[in-house]
Amino acid sequence: MPKTARTQLNTLAAAEHRRSIWVRIGVTAALVAFALIVGIIVIASRDSSTQTAAEPTSVTETGALRAASPNVELAEGARSPKRVLTIYEDFQCPVCKNFEATFGSNLDELRTSGIAAIDYHPIAILDRMSSTDYSTRAANASLCVADSSIDTWLGFHSAAYEQQPAEGGSGLTDEELTDMAVAAGAPDTVQDCITGGHYADWVGDSTRSVLETNINATPTVLLNGEPLDLSTPAALDAAVRAIP
């Protein structure tokens, strides 16, 4: 083969080799870019699936529903109430129903007179006592109602205990909870929130957080963060008013 032809072939071979290298580099870069894109999508999807559950706009920073008169007495030099009763309750809990029947009017008096603020924590520790996770569904429904107003929630709260289903059954249906909510003053649109379990995940997260603080029974009542003896309404009233 003439030298010139051989030189041309070598040149073509070298060019083809370089082109092959660049093709491989391009393919590798494309694969790396594709892998990065897939990784980003997977991470974004994972982050989306583990986002914090929808939080009710009505809860305080402590996760409570606060019922307080506009003229509630404040602590000296602070914007927080001087006296705060904190109540952890489960709408499926018979003892909570008895507590509401015994102390409910007393709590209303302390609240409306401005003596104390009442922080309610609806939690779900008794789902096992119904076949439809009624504790969670009722707590979710109450939070849907609370989006309207705390006064509407208080009306639903009373009705939920008055109509509390027996343990071991299916509990009230979502339709019945919706009817109760509307009767308390919530708009008809509350149905979507209730039937869709809009706050169910939040209820679960909140319940787990509460249990981690060693509060594992309902009702549990605290006065300014300290456990309170639930003997009689008079004793409760006296304990609250005794705080200077």
Coordinates of C-alpha atoms in Angstrom, one line a residue:
M1 CA 0.0 0.0 0.0
P2 CA 1.4 3.4 -0.9
K3 CA 2.6 5.5 1.9
T4 CA 0.1 8.3 1.2
A5 CA -2.9 5.9 1.3
R6 CA -1.6 4.3 4.5
T7 CA -1.2 7.8 6.1
Q8 CA -4.7 8.6 5.1
L9 CA -6.1 5.4 6.6
N10 CA -4.2 6.1 9.8
T11 CA -5.6 9.6 9.9
L12 CA -9.1 8.3 9.3
A13 CA -8.6 5.6 12.0
A14 CA -7.4 8.2 14.5
A15 CA -10.3 10.5 13.7
E16 CA -12.7 7.5 14.1
H17 CA -11.1 6.7 17.4
R18 CA -11.4 10.2 18.6
R19 CA -15.1 10.3 17.4
S20 CA -15.7 7.0 19.2
I21 CA -14.2 8.4 22.4
W22 CA -16.4 11.5 22.2
V23 CA -19.5 9.4 21.5
R24 CA -18.7 7.3 24.6
I25 CA -18.2 10.5 26.6
G26 CA -21.4 11.9 25.3
V27 CA -23.4 8.8 26.1
T28 CA -21.8 8.6 29.5
A29 CA -22.7 12.2 30.2
A30 CA -26.2 11.7 29.0
L31 CA -26.6 8.6 31.3
V32 CA -25.2 10.6 34.2
A33 CA -27.5 13.4 33.6
F34 CA -30.4 11.0 33.2
A35 CA -29.5 9.4 36.5
L36 CA -29.3 12.7 38.2
I37 CA -32.7 13.7 36.9
V38 CA -34.2 10.4 38.1
G39 CA -32.6 10.8 41.5
I40 CA -34.0 14.3 41.8
I41 CA -37.5 13.1 40.9
V42 CA -37.3 10.2 43.3
I43 CA -36.1 12.5 46.1
A44 CA -38.8 15.1 45.3
S45 CA -41.4 12.3 45.3
R46 CA -40.1 11.0 48.6
D47 CA -40.1 14.5 50.2
S48 CA -43.6 15.0 48.9
S49 CA -44.8 11.8 50.4
T50 CA -43.3 12.6 53.8
Q51 CA -44.5 16.2 54.0
T52 CA -45.9 17.3 57.2
A53 CA -49.6 16.5 57.4
A54 CA -52.0 19.3 56.7
E55 CA -52.2 21.4 59.9
P56 CA -55.5 23.0 61.0
T57 CA -55.3 26.8 60.9
S58 CA -57.2 26.9 64.2
V59 CA -54.6 25.2 66.4
T60 CA -52.1 27.1 68.5
E61 CA -48.3 26.5 68.3
T62 CA -48.8 23.7 70.9
G63 CA -51.3 21.9 68.7
A64 CA -54.3 22.9 70.9
L65 CA -57.7 24.4 70.1
R66 CA -57.8 27.4 72.4
A67 CA -61.2 28.5 73.7
A68 CA -60.8 31.9 75.6
S69 CA -62.8 35.0 76.2
P70 CA -61.4 38.2 74.5
N71 CA -61.1 39.6 78.1
V72 CA -59.2 36.6 79.5
E73 CA -56.9 37.7 82.3
L74 CA -53.3 37.8 81.1
A75 CA -50.1 37.0 83.0
E76 CA -48.3 40.0 84.3
G77 CA -45.9 41.3 81.6
A78 CA -47.0 38.6 79.2
R79 CA -49.5 38.2 76.4
S80 CA -50.4 34.7 77.4
P81 CA -53.3 33.9 79.7
K82 CA -52.6 33.8 83.4
R83 CA -54.5 30.5 83.8
V84 CA -54.7 27.8 81.2
L85 CA -56.5 24.6 81.5
T86 CA -55.3 21.9 79.1
I87 CA -57.5 19.0 78.3
Y88 CA -56.5 15.9 76.4
E89 CA -59.6 14.0 75.2
D90 CA -60.8 11.3 72.9
F91 CA -64.3 11.6 71.4
Q92 CA -64.7 7.8 71.8
C93 CA -63.8 7.9 75.5
P94 CA -66.7 7.3 77.9
V95 CA -64.8 8.8 80.8
C96 CA -64.4 12.0 78.7
K97 CA -68.1 12.0 78.1
N98 CA -68.7 11.8 81.9
F99 CA -66.1 14.6 82.4
E100 CA -67.9 16.8 79.9
A101 CA -71.2 16.2 81.6
T102 CA -69.8 16.9 85.1
F103 CA -67.4 19.7 84.4
G104 CA -68.6 21.2 81.1
S105 CA -70.7 24.0 82.5
N106 CA -67.9 24.8 85.0
L107 CA -65.4 25.1 82.2
D108 CA -67.8 27.3 80.2
E109 CA -68.1 29.7 83.2
L110 CA -64.3 29.9 83.7
R111 CA -63.9 30.6 80.0
T112 CA -66.6 33.1 79.4
S113 CA -65.8 35.0 82.6
G114 CA -62.2 35.5 81.4
I115 CA -60.8 33.6 84.4
A116 CA -59.0 30.9 82.3
A117 CA -58.3 29.9 78.8
I118 CA -59.1 26.3 77.8
D119 CA -56.8 24.4 75.5
Y120 CA -58.4 21.3 74.0
H121 CA -56.3 18.5 72.5
P122 CA -58.5 16.1 70.6
I123 CA -56.4 12.9 70.2
A124 CA -57.2 9.4 69.0
I125 CA -56.0 6.6 71.3
L126 CA -59.2 4.5 71.1
D127 CA -59.4 3.6 67.4
R128 CA -59.3 0.0 68.5
M129 CA -62.6 0.4 70.3
S130 CA -64.5 0.8 67.0
S131 CA -64.4 -1.0 63.6
T132 CA -63.9 2.3 61.7
D133 CA -61.2 4.2 63.6
Y134 CA -63.9 6.4 65.0
S135 CA -61.6 8.2 67.4
T136 CA -59.5 9.5 64.5
R137 CA -62.6 10.3 62.3
A138 CA -64.3 12.2 65.1
A139 CA -61.1 14.2 65.9
N140 CA -60.7 14.9 62.2
A141 CA -64.3 16.1 62.0
S142 CA -63.9 18.4 65.0
L143 CA -60.8 20.0 63.4
C144 CA -62.7 20.5 60.2
V145 CA -65.4 22.3 62.2
A146 CA -62.8 24.4 64.1
D147 CA -61.8 25.9 60.7
S148 CA -65.1 27.8 61.0
S149 CA -64.7 29.2 64.5
I150 CA -63.9 28.0 68.0
D151 CA -67.5 28.7 69.1
T152 CA -68.7 26.4 66.3
W153 CA -66.2 23.8 67.5
L154 CA -67.5 24.1 71.1
G155 CA -71.0 23.4 69.8
F156 CA -69.8 20.3 67.9
H157 CA -67.8 19.3 70.9
S158 CA -70.8 19.2 73.1
A159 CA -72.9 17.4 70.5
A160 CA -70.2 14.8 69.9
Y161 CA -70.3 13.7 73.5
E162 CA -74.0 13.8 73.7
Q163 CA -74.2 11.5 70.7
Q164 CA -71.1 9.4 71.6
P165 CA -71.4 5.9 70.1
A166 CA -70.9 2.8 72.2
E167 CA -67.5 1.2 72.2
G168 CA -67.1 -1.9 70.0
G169 CA -69.4 -0.7 67.2
S170 CA -68.7 1.2 64.0
G171 CA -69.2 4.6 65.5
L172 CA -71.1 7.5 63.8
T173 CA -70.7 7.6 60.0
D174 CA -69.0 10.5 58.3
E175 CA -72.4 11.6 57.1
E176 CA -73.7 11.7 60.7
L177 CA -70.6 13.7 61.8
T178 CA -71.2 16.1 58.9
D179 CA -74.8 16.6 59.9
M180 CA -73.6 17.3 63.5
A181 CA -71.0 19.7 62.2
V182 CA -73.6 21.6 60.1
A183 CA -76.0 21.7 63.0
A184 CA -73.3 23.3 65.1
G185 CA -72.9 26.1 62.5
A186 CA -70.2 24.8 60.1
P187 CA -70.9 25.4 56.4
D188 CA -72.0 22.6 54.1
T189 CA -68.5 22.5 52.6
V190 CA -67.3 20.9 55.8
Q191 CA -68.4 17.6 54.3
D192 CA -65.4 17.3 52.0
C193 CA -63.0 17.9 54.9
I194 CA -64.8 15.3 57.0
T195 CA -65.3 12.5 54.4
G196 CA -61.8 13.1 52.9
G197 CA -60.1 12.8 56.3
H198 CA -58.3 16.0 55.6
Y199 CA -56.7 16.2 59.1
A200 CA -56.5 12.5 59.8
D201 CA -52.8 12.3 59.4
W202 CA -52.3 15.4 61.6
V203 CA -54.5 13.7 64.3
G204 CA -52.2 10.7 64.1
D205 CA -49.0 12.8 64.3
S206 CA -50.4 14.8 67.2
T207 CA -51.5 11.7 69.1
R208 CA -48.1 10.2 68.8
S209 CA -46.5 13.4 70.0
V210 CA -48.8 13.5 73.0
L211 CA -48.1 9.9 73.9
E212 CA -44.4 10.6 73.8
T213 CA -44.9 13.1 76.7
N214 CA -46.3 10.2 78.8
I215 CA -49.9 11.4 78.6
N216 CA -51.6 8.1 77.8
A217 CA -55.1 8.4 79.3
T218 CA -58.1 10.5 78.6
P219 CA -59.2 12.8 79.9
T220 CA -56.0 14.3 81.2
V221 CA -56.3 17.8 82.6
L222 CA -53.5 20.1 83.4
L223 CA -53.5 23.6 85.0
N224 CA -50.7 25.7 83.8
G225 CA -48.9 22.5 82.8
E226 CA -49.4 20.7 86.1
P227 CA -51.7 17.7 86.6
L228 CA -55.0 18.6 88.2
D229 CA -57.1 16.5 90.6
L230 CA -60.5 16.1 89.1
S231 CA -62.5 15.5 92.2
T232 CA -65.5 18.0 91.9
P233 CA -66.4 21.0 89.8
A234 CA -66.0 23.2 93.0
A235 CA -62.5 21.9 93.5
L236 CA -61.6 22.5 89.9
D237 CA -63.0 26.1 90.1
A238 CA -61.1 26.7 93.4
A239 CA -57.8 25.4 92.0
V240 CA -58.1 27.6 88.9
R241 CA -59.0 30.8 90.9
A242 CA -56.3 30.2 93.5
I243 CA -53.6 31.1 90.9
P244 CA -52.6 34.7 91.8

